[in-house]
Structures are given as C-alpha cells and as structure tokens.
Tab-separated table of C-alpha atoms in Angstrom:
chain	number	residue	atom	x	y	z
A	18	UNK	CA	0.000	0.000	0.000
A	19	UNK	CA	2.560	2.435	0.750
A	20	UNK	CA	4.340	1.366	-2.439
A	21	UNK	CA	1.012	2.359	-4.091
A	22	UNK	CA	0.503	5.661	-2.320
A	23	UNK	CA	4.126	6.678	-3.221
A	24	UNK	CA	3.096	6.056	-7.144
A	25	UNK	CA	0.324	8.360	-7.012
A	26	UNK	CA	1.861	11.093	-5.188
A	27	UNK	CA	4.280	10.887	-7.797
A	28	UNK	CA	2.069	10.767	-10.653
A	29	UNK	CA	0.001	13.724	-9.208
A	30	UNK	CA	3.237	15.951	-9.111
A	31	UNK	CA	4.507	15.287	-12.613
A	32	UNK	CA	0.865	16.288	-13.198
A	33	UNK	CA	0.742	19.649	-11.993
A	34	UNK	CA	4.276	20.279	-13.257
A	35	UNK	CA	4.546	22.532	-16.064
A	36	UNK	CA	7.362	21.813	-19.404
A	37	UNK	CA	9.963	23.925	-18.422
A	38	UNK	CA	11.325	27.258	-20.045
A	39	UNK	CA	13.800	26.248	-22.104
A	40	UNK	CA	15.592	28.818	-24.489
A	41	UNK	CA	16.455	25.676	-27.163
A	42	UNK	CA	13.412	25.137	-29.880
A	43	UNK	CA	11.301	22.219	-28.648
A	44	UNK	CA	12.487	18.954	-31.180
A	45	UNK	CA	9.716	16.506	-32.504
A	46	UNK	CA	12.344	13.707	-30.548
A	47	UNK	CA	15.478	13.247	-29.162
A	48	UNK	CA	17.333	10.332	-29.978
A	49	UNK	CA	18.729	7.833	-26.952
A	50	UNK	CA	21.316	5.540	-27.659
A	51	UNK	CA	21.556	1.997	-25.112
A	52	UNK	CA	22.824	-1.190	-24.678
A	53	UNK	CA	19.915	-4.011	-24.665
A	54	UNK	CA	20.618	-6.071	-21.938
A	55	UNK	CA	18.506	-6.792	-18.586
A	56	UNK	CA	15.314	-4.869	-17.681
A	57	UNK	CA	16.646	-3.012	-15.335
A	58	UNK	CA	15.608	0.090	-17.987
A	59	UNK	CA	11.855	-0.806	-18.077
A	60	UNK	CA	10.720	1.696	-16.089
A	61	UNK	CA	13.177	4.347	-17.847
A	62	UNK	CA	11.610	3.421	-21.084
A	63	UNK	CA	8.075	2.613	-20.466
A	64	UNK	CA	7.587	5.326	-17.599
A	65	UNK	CA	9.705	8.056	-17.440
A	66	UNK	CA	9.761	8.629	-21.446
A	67	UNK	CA	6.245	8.842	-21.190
A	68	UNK	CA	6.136	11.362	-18.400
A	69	UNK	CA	8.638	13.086	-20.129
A	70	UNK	CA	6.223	13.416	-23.480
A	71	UNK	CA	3.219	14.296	-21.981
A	72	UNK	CA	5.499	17.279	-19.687
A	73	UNK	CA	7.342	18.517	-22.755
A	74	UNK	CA	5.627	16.850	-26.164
A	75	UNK	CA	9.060	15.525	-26.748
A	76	UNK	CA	9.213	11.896	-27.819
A	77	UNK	CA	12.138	9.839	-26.563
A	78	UNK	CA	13.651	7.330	-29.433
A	79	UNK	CA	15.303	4.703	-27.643
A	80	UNK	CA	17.854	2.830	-30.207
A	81	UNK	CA	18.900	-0.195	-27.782
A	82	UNK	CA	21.335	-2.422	-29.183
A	83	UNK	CA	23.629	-5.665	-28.232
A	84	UNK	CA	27.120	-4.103	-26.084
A	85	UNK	CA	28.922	-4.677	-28.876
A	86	UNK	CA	26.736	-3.023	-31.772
A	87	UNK	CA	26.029	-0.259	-28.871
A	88	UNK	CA	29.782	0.291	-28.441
A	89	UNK	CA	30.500	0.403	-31.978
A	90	UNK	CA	27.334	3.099	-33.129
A	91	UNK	CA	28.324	5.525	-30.306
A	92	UNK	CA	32.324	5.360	-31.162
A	93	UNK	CA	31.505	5.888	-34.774
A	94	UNK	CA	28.807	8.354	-34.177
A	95	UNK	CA	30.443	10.329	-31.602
A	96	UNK	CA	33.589	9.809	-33.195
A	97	UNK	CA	32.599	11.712	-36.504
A	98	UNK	CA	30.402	14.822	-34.487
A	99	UNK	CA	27.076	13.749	-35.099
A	100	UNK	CA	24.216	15.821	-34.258
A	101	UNK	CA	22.260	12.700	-34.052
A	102	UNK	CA	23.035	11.113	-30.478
A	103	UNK	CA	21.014	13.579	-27.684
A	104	UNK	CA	21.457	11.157	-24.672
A	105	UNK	CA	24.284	8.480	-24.601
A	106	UNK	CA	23.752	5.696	-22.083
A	107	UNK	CA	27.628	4.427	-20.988
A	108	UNK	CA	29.227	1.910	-18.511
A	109	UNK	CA	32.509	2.543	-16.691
A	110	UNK	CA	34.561	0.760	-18.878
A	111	UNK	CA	33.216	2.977	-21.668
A	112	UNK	CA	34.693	6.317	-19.914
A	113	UNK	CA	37.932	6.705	-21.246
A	114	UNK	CA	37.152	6.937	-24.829
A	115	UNK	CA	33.626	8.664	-24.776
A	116	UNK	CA	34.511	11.442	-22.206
A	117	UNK	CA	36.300	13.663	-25.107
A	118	UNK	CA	32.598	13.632	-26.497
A	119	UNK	CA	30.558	14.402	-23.642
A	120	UNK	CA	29.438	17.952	-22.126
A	121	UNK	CA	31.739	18.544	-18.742
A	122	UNK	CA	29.085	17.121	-15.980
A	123	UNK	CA	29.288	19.466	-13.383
A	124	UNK	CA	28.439	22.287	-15.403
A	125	UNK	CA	25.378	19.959	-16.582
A	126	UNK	CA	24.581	19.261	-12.444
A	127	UNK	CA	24.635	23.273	-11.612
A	128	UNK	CA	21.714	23.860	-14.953
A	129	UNK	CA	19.586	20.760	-13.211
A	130	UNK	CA	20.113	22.192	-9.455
A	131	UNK	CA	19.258	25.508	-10.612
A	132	UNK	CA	16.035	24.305	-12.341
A	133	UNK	CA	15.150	22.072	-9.506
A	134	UNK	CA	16.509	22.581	-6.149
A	135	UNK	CA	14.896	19.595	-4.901
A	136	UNK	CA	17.415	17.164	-7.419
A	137	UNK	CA	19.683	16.674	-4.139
A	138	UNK	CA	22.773	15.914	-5.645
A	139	UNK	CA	24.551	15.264	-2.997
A	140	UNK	CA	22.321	12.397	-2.422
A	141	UNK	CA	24.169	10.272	-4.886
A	142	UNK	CA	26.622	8.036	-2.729
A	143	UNK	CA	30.606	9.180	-3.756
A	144	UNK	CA	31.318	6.100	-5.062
A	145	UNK	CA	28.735	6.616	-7.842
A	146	UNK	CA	30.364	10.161	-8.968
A	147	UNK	CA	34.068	8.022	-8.683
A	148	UNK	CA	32.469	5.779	-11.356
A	149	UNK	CA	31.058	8.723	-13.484
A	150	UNK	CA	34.392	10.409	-13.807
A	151	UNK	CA	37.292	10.118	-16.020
A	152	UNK	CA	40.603	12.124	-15.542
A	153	UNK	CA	38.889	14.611	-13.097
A	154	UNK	CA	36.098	15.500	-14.324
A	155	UNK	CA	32.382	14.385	-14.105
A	156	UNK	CA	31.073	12.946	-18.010
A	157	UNK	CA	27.722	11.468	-16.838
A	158	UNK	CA	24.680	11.029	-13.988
A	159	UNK	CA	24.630	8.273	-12.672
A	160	UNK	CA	21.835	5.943	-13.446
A	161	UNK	CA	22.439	2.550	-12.453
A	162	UNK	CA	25.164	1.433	-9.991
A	163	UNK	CA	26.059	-1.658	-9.209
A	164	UNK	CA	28.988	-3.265	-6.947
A	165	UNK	CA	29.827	-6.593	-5.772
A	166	UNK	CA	28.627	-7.721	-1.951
A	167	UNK	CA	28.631	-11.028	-0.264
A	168	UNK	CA	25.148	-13.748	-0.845
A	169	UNK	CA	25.160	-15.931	2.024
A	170	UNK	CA	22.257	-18.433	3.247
A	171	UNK	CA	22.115	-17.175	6.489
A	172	UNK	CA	20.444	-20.468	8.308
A	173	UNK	CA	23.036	-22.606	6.918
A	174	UNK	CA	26.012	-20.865	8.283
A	175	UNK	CA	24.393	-20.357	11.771
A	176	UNK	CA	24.024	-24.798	11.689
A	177	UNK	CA	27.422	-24.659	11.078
A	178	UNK	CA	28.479	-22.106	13.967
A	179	UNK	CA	28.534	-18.965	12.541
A	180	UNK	CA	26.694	-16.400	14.086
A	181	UNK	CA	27.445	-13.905	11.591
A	182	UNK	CA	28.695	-13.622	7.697
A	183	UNK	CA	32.310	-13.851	7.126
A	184	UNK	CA	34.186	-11.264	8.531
A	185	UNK	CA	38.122	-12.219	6.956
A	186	UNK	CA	39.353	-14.061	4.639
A	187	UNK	CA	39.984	-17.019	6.597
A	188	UNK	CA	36.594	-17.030	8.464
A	189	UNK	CA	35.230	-17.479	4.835
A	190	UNK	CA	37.691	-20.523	4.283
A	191	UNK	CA	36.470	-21.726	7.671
A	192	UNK	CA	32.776	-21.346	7.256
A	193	UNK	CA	33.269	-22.236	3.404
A	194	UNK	CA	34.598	-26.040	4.595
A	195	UNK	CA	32.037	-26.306	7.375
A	196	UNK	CA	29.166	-25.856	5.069
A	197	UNK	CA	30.290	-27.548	1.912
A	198	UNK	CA	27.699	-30.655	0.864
A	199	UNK	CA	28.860	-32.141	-2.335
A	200	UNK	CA	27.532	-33.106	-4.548
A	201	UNK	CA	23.678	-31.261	-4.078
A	202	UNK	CA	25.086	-28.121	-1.963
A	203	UNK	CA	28.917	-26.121	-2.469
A	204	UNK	CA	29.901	-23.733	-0.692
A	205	UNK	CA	30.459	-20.587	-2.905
A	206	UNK	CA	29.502	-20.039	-6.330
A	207	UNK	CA	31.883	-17.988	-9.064
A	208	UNK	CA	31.786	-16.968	-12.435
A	209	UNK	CA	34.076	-19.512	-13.259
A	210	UNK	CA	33.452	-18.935	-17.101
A	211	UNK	CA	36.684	-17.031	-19.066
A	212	UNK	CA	34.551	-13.777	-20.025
A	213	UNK	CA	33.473	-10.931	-18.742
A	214	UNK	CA	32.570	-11.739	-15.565
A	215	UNK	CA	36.222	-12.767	-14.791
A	216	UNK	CA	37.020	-9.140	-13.176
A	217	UNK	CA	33.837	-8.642	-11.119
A	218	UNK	CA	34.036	-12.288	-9.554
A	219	UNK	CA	37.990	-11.729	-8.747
A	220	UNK	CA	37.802	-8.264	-7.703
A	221	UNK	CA	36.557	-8.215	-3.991
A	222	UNK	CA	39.258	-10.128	-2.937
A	223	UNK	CA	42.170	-8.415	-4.801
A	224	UNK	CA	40.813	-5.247	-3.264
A	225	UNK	CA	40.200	-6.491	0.324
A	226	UNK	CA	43.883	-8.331	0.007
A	227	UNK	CA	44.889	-3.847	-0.379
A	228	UNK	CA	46.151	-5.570	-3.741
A	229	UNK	CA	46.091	-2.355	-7.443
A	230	UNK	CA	45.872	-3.534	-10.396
A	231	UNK	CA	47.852	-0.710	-12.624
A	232	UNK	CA	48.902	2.999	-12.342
A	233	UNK	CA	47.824	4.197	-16.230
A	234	UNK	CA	49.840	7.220	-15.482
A	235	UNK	CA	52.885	6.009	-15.204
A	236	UNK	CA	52.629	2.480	-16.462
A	237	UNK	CA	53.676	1.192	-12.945
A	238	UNK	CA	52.258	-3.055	-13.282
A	239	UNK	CA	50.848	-3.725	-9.628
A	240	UNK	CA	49.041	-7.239	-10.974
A	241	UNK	CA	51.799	-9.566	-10.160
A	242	UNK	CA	52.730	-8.299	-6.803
A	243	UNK	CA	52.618	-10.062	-3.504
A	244	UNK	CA	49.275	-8.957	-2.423
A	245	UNK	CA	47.476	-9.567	-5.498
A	246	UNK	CA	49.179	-13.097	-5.657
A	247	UNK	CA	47.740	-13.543	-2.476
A	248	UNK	CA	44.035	-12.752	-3.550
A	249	UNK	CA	44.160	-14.892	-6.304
A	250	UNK	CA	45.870	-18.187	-4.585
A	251	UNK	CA	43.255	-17.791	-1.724
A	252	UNK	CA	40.145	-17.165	-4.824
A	253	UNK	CA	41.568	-20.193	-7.069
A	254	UNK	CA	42.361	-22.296	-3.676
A	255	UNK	CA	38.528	-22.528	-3.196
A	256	UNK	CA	38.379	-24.395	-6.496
A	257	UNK	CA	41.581	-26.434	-6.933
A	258	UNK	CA	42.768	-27.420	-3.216
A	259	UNK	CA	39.652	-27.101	-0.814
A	260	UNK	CA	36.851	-27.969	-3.655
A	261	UNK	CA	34.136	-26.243	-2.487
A	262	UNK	CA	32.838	-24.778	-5.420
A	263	UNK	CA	30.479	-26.682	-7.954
A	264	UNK	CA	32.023	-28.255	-10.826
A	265	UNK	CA	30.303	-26.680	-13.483
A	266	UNK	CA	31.461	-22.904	-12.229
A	267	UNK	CA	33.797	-22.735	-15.855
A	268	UNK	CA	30.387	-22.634	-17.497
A	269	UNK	CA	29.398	-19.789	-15.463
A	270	UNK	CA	28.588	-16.207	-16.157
A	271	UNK	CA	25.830	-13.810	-14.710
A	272	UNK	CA	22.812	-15.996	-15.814
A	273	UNK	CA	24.398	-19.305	-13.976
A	274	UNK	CA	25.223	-17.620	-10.964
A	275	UNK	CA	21.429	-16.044	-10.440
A	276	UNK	CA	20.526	-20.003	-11.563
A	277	UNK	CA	22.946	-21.899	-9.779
A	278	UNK	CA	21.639	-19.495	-5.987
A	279	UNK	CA	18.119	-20.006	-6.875
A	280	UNK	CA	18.760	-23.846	-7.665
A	281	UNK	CA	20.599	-24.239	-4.263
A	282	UNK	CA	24.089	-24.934	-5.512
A	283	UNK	CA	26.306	-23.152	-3.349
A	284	UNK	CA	25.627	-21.020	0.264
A	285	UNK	CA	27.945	-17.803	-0.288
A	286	UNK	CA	28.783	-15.990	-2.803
A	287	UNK	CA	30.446	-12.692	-4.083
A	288	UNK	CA	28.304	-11.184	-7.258
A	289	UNK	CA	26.351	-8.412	-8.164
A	290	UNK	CA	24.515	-6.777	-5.221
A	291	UNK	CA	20.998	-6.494	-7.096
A	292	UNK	CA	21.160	-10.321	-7.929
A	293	UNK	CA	19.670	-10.686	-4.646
A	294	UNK	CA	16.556	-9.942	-5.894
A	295	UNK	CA	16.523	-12.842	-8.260
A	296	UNK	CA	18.693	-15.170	-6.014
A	297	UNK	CA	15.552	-14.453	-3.531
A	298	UNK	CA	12.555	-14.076	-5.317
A	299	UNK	CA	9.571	-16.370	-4.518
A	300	UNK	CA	8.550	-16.883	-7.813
A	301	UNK	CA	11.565	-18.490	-9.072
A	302	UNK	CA	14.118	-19.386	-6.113
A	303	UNK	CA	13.615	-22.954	-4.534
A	304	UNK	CA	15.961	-20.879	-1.825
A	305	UNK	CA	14.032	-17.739	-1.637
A	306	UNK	CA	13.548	-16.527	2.041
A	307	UNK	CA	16.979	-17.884	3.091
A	308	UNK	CA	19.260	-15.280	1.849
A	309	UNK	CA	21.217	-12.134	4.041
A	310	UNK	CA	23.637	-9.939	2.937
A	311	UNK	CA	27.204	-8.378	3.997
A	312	UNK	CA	29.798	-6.397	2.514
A	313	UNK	CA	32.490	-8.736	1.135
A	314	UNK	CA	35.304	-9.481	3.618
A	315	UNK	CA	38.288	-8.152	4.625
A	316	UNK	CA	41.738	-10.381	4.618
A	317	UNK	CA	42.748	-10.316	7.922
A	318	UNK	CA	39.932	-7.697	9.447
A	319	UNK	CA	36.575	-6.783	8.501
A	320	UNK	CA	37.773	-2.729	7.790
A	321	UNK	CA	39.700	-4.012	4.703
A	322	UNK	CA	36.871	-4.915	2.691
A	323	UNK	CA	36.832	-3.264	-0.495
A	324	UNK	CA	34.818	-3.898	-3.481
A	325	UNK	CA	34.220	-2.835	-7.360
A	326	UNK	CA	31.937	-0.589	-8.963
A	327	UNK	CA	30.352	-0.323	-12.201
A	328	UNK	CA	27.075	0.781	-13.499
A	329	UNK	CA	25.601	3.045	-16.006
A	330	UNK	CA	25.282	6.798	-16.441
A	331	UNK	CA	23.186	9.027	-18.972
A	332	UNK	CA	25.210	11.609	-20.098
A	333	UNK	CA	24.984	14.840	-23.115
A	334	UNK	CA	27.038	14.560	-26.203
A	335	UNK	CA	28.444	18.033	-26.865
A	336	UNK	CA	27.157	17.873	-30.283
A	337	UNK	CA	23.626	17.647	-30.026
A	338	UNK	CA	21.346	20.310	-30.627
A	339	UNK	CA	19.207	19.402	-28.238
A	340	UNK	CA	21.331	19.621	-24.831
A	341	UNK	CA	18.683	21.769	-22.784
A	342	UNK	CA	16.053	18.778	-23.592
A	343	UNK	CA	18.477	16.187	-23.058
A	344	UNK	CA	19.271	17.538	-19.567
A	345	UNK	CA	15.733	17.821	-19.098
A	346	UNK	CA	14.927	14.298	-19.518
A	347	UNK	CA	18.461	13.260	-17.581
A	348	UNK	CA	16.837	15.345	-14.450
A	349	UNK	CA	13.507	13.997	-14.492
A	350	UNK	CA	15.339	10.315	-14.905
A	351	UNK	CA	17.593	10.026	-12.201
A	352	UNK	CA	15.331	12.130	-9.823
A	353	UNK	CA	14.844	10.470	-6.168
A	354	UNK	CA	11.234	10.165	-7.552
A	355	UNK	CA	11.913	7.771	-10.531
A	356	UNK	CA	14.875	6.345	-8.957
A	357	UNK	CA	12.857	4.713	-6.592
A	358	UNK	CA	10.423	3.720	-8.802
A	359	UNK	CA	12.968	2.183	-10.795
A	360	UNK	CA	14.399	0.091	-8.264
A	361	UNK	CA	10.856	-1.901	-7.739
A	362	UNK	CA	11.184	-2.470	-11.568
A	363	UNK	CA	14.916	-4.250	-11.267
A	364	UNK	CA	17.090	-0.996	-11.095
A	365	UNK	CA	19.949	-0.670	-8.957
A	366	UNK	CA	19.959	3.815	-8.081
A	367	UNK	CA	23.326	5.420	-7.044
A	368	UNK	CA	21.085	7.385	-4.463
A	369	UNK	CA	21.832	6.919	-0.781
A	370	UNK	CA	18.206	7.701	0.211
A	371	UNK	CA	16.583	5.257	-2.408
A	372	UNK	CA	19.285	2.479	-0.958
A	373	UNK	CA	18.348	2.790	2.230
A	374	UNK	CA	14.343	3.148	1.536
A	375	UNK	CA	12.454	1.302	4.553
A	376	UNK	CA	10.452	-0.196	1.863
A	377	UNK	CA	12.888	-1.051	-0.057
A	378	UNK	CA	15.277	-2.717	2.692
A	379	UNK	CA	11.806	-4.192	3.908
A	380	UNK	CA	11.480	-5.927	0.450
A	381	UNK	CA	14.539	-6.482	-0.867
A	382	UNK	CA	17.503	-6.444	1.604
A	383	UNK	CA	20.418	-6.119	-0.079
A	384	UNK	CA	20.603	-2.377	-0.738
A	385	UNK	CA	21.905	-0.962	2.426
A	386	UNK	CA	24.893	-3.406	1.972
A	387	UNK	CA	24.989	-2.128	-1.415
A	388	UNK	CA	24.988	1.831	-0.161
A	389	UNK	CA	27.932	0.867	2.429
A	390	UNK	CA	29.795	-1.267	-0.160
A	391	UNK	CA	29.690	1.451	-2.977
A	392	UNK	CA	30.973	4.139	-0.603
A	393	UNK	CA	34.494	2.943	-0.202
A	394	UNK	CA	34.580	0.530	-3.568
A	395	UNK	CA	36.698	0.773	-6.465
A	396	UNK	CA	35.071	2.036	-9.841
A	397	UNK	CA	36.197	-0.666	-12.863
A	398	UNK	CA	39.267	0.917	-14.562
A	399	UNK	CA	38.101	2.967	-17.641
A	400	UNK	CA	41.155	3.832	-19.647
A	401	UNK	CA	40.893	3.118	-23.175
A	402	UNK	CA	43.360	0.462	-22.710
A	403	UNK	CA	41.845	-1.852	-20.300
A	404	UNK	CA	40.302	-3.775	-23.123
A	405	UNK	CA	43.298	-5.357	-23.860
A	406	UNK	CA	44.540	-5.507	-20.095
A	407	UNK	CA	41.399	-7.419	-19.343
A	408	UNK	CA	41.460	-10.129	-21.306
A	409	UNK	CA	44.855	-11.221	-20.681
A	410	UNK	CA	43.804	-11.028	-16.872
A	411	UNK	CA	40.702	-13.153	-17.927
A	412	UNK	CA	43.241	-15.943	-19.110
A	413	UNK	CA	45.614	-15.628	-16.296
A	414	UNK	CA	42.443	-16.213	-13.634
A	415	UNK	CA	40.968	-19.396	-15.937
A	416	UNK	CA	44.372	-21.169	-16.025
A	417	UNK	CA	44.897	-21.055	-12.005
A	418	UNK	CA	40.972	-21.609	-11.172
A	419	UNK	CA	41.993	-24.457	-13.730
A	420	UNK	CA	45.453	-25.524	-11.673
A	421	UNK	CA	47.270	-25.271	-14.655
A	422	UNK	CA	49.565	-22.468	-12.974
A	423	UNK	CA	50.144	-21.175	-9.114
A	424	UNK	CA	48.664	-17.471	-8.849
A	425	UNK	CA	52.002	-15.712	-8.882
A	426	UNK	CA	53.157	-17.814	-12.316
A	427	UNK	CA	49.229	-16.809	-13.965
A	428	UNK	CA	49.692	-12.863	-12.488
A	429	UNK	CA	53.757	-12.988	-13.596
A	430	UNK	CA	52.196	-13.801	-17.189
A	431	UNK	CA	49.738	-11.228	-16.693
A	432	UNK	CA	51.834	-8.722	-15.901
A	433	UNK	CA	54.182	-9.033	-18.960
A	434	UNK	CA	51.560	-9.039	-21.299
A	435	UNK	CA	50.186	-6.087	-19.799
A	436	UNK	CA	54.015	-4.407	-20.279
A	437	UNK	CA	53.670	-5.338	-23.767
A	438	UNK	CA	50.049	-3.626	-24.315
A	439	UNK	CA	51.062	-0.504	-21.915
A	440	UNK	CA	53.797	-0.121	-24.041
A	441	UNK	CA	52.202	0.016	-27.575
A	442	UNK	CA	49.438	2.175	-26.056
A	443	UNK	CA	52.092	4.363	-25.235
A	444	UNK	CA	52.241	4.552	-21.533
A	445	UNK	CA	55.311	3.432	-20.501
A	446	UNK	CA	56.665	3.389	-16.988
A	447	UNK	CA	58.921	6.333	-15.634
C-alpha cells in the first residue's frame, strides 16, 4: 500500500508540473542511444519517457542495441560529431574513450540544481560520482550502480556455527569447509566462465587483500605483486585445493550464478549486489527466504573490505542540438522520484536515500549493503586500454581456477603481457 501511495503522489506531481522554459526550440524527438541487456531500464523506457512526453511533447527514441553493436554506433557516431546522439547511455569501462565527447558534468549538475533545487545531488553516494568520472572531471549522472557484496544463506552458516557472515578471509575458508555438501550443496559459487565476468568475480578479494591492479599514469604493473598473488591463490584455492565450489562454475557467467543461488548450488557468494533480488525471489528461487547480505570481507579484518563498482550513467554529447532537452529528460530520470520507482522495476539507483528506503530494505535487503559497499569501492578501470589488459587477466584467472599455474606464475604472465600492451598504447613506466 505504501508502495502504491508513493506512485500516485508521484504521478500527481509530474501532473501539476509545467514543461519547463527552455531557451532551445522544442524537437519533434530526441534520440537515446543503449545497450539491450537486462530490464533493469523498463521503467526508464516505459515510464519516465512517457512522463517526459506528456510534460514537454518531446518523444524519446530509444535505439537499444547488443554491447557490442552499442559500443560500436556511439564510437563511430560520436567519433565523426554527429548531431544525431542527444542522450548516450555508458558503462565505466566505456569512460575513457567517450569522455572527449561528452558535455563537462558538473556544469550539466549546476543547470539541473538551478532548475530544480529539490534534485539533491549530494544524495548520490561518492562512489557513484568516482564511477562517473574520467581524468577529473564528471562525463555522466549516474543511473544505475552496481557493486559486488557477499550472498550468504544465512540459516546454513548459523548450523554450522557462525553467528554472523564472514568477517576475513579465513573465516570465509572456515565457514566455506564447514558448510560444503557435495555433490547437491557447495559452498560458494563464481563466475568460473573465461569472459566478462572474470574481473567482477575476482575483484573483492584483490581489493580487500589492499592488492592495485595498474597505475595508467605512469605504467607502474601492480598485478603480479605479492598482495594480489595472495588474492588470487586464496580465490583459485577454493576451487583447486579445498573444492568447495560446484564443478560446473567454468560454465558460469551472470545468468548461472542467479541459476545456480536459486537452484541451491552453493551457500555464499560474491556477485552483483541487485542479484539478490533474483537469487531471492519467490517466484523463481527454490531458496528464496533464506538469503542475508554483507559487505564482502576483509583479509585479515573486517575494515579491509573493499569492493568494485560499475554501473551506467546518462550523459549529453556536446554535439547535439538538443542539450537543454536532453538535460531535461536526464533530471527527471535520475530524480529520487523515478529512482525509486525504478528500483521496484529491477534498477539498482546510485542514491543513498533510495538504498536505504524502509520499503525497499523491507522488500529487498540487499541495498543498504549495497549503499555501504559502494561508498568505499573501487570504480572498474576505464582507460581506453583496459580492453586489452582485461582479457589477458581473464586468461591468467581461468588457467589457475583451472590448476594449470600457481597465482604468482598466472599474475607474472599477466603482468608481462600487460608491459607489452602498456607499451604500444604508449604509456610506458617512468
């Protein structure tokens, strides 16, 4: 009911709200360029566009294509000064090579403040404005922010003795081996799978371990150093020496790990904060109910966890000819309003008050770990040349997950490869 009463005091406000004075002639459309994947942007494209058209008469043309086809329209399109990109939808990784194209973000903050005093900027958590930066300077709002907590079936740790989640490293290992029940029930799930969900399953505990990855200023290599080595002997010892991890983890990626929670495969695991929703929905979870959340754990103390961040952010190309409008419809977007709404349609805000909703934590759970976790996490490197970095890292994880090498022989591999790439990108150390 309250959910319901908070809809309708919403829709009677964007009623009485009046399209705002903009000095730009009012376009038939503008054009919105996104990436296809989840639903997490039904309620930006079946509400808030809507909203938007009846406010303004401005029709929003969502063009939402596969990451790669997205990718490759907005780096040729942006790339050559087109006039026909209004609102760019990008993801961390993405930063590096789209910022040169994008209106500077604070200056795109003070026009929505100024229009509506009520936008509460500082209400989006810090880690959320880390993620929307490159070099210094703000090139998007965020829209969707996601970071990596721990999953844990809270009844079946307490059987096995512990009271709480994980605090350290080792209390994982511990509480890993005591709940382990092969073959039905592991006791942590991974993205085992070489691909893209390499980094996000690996990078709680390279961050917790205080391990870098690379300074892209100076070309300083961090990857293969004693703390990172660490991180990744401790992640791949889960799979090779203690075996407490299903299987069939090198088929998984972000679908398997929602499956392979709701199917009751493993008790713990580090993924993507708003999986909980899915991990724990009634519907479709045989283990719905049992879930908690924490923030990941720390290596030898609970203040050293650290996490990544990634997400997605709507942000002005500084060639349209639209950019009043396309502010416009940014500020009515990522408003507390339709930020909230969106995150009872999948969503996953950057806005401290939306995290921490009573409703919300009522319903959900997970997003107060999520607020706590993106506050002191790591935004996904976005230099242009983490492409290529990545996917040597990708190998280096699958061959020691694999016991094919030791961490510091994968990460020593790594690391030279990364030289290599550094080097032709031309960022070369000292």
């Amino acid at each position: 009911m309250q959910a319901l009463n908070r809809r309708r005091a919403l829709q009677l406000s964007l009623a009485t709200l009046a399209a705002p004075a903009l000095a730009q002639p009012r376009p038939e459309k503008l054009v919105y360029i996104g990436e296809n994947q989840g639903g997490w942007k039904r309620t930006l494209m079946e509400e808030v566009a809507p909203a938007f058209e009846r406010e303004t008469g401005i029709r929003v043309e969502f063009t939402m294509l596969p990451v790669d086809a997205w990718r490759a329209r907005l780096k040729a399109e942006l790339g050559a000064g087109s006039t026909g990109i209004d609102i760019a939808q990008w993801s961390v990784q993405m930063a590096g090579w789209m910022a040169p194209h994008l209106l500077d973000h604070e200056e795109v903050v003070a026009k929505i403040v100024q229009r509506d005093p009520a936008f509460a900027w500082d209400d989006f958590l810090g880690g959320s404005k880390r993620a929307a930066s490159y070099d210094g300077k703000l090139v998007g709002i965020p829209y969707r922010i996601t970071t990596g907590i721990l999953h844990y079936q809270k009844a079946l740790l307490a059987q096995a003795g512990f009271a709480q989640a994980p605090q350290t490293f080792a209390e994982f290992e511990r509480a890993a081996l005591a709940v382990n029940a092969p073959p039905d029930r592991y006791a942590v799930g991974i993205m085992g799978k070489q691909g893209s969900g390499t980094y996000t399953s690996l990078a709680s505990w390279l961050y917790s371990a205080g391990a870098q990855l690379v300074d892209f200023r100076t070309g300083e290599i961090f990857i293969n150093q004693p703390k990172a080595v660490e991180a990744l002997q401790f992640y791949a010892d889960l799979v090779v020496k203690h075996k407490v991890v299903p299987p069939e983890v090198t088929t998984w990626e972000y679908d398997e790990i929602i499956a392979g929670g709701q199917r009751d495969r493993y008790a713990m695991t580090q993924t993507f904060a708003p999986y909980g929703t899915l991990i724990n929905d009634p519907a479709n979870s045989r283990t719905a109910g049992r879930w908690a959340w924490d923030t990941v754990p720390g290596q030898t103390e609970k203040e050293e966890s650290r996490t990544w961040i990634d997400g997605h952010f709507l942000a002005v190309p500084r060639y349209t000819r639209n950019a009043d409008w396309a502010i416009e419809f940014i500020r009515m977007a990522t408003s507390k309003q339709w930020h909230l709404r969106s995150m009872e349609r999948g969503n996953a805000p950057p806005r401290g008050s939306v995290l921490r909703d009573s409703d919300m934590v009522a319903k959900l759970g997970w997003p107060p770990v999520a607020a706590a976790a993106i506050e002191t996490g790591f935004p996904t490197p976005a230099h242009p040349a983490w492409d290529t970095l990545e996917l040597a890292l990708r190998s280096g994880v699958s061959e020691t997950l694999q016991g094919q090498k030791t961490a510091k022989q994968a990460l020593d591999t790594v690391a030279a490869d990364w030289q290599r790439s550094l080097r032709r990108a031309g960022i070369r150390r000292g």
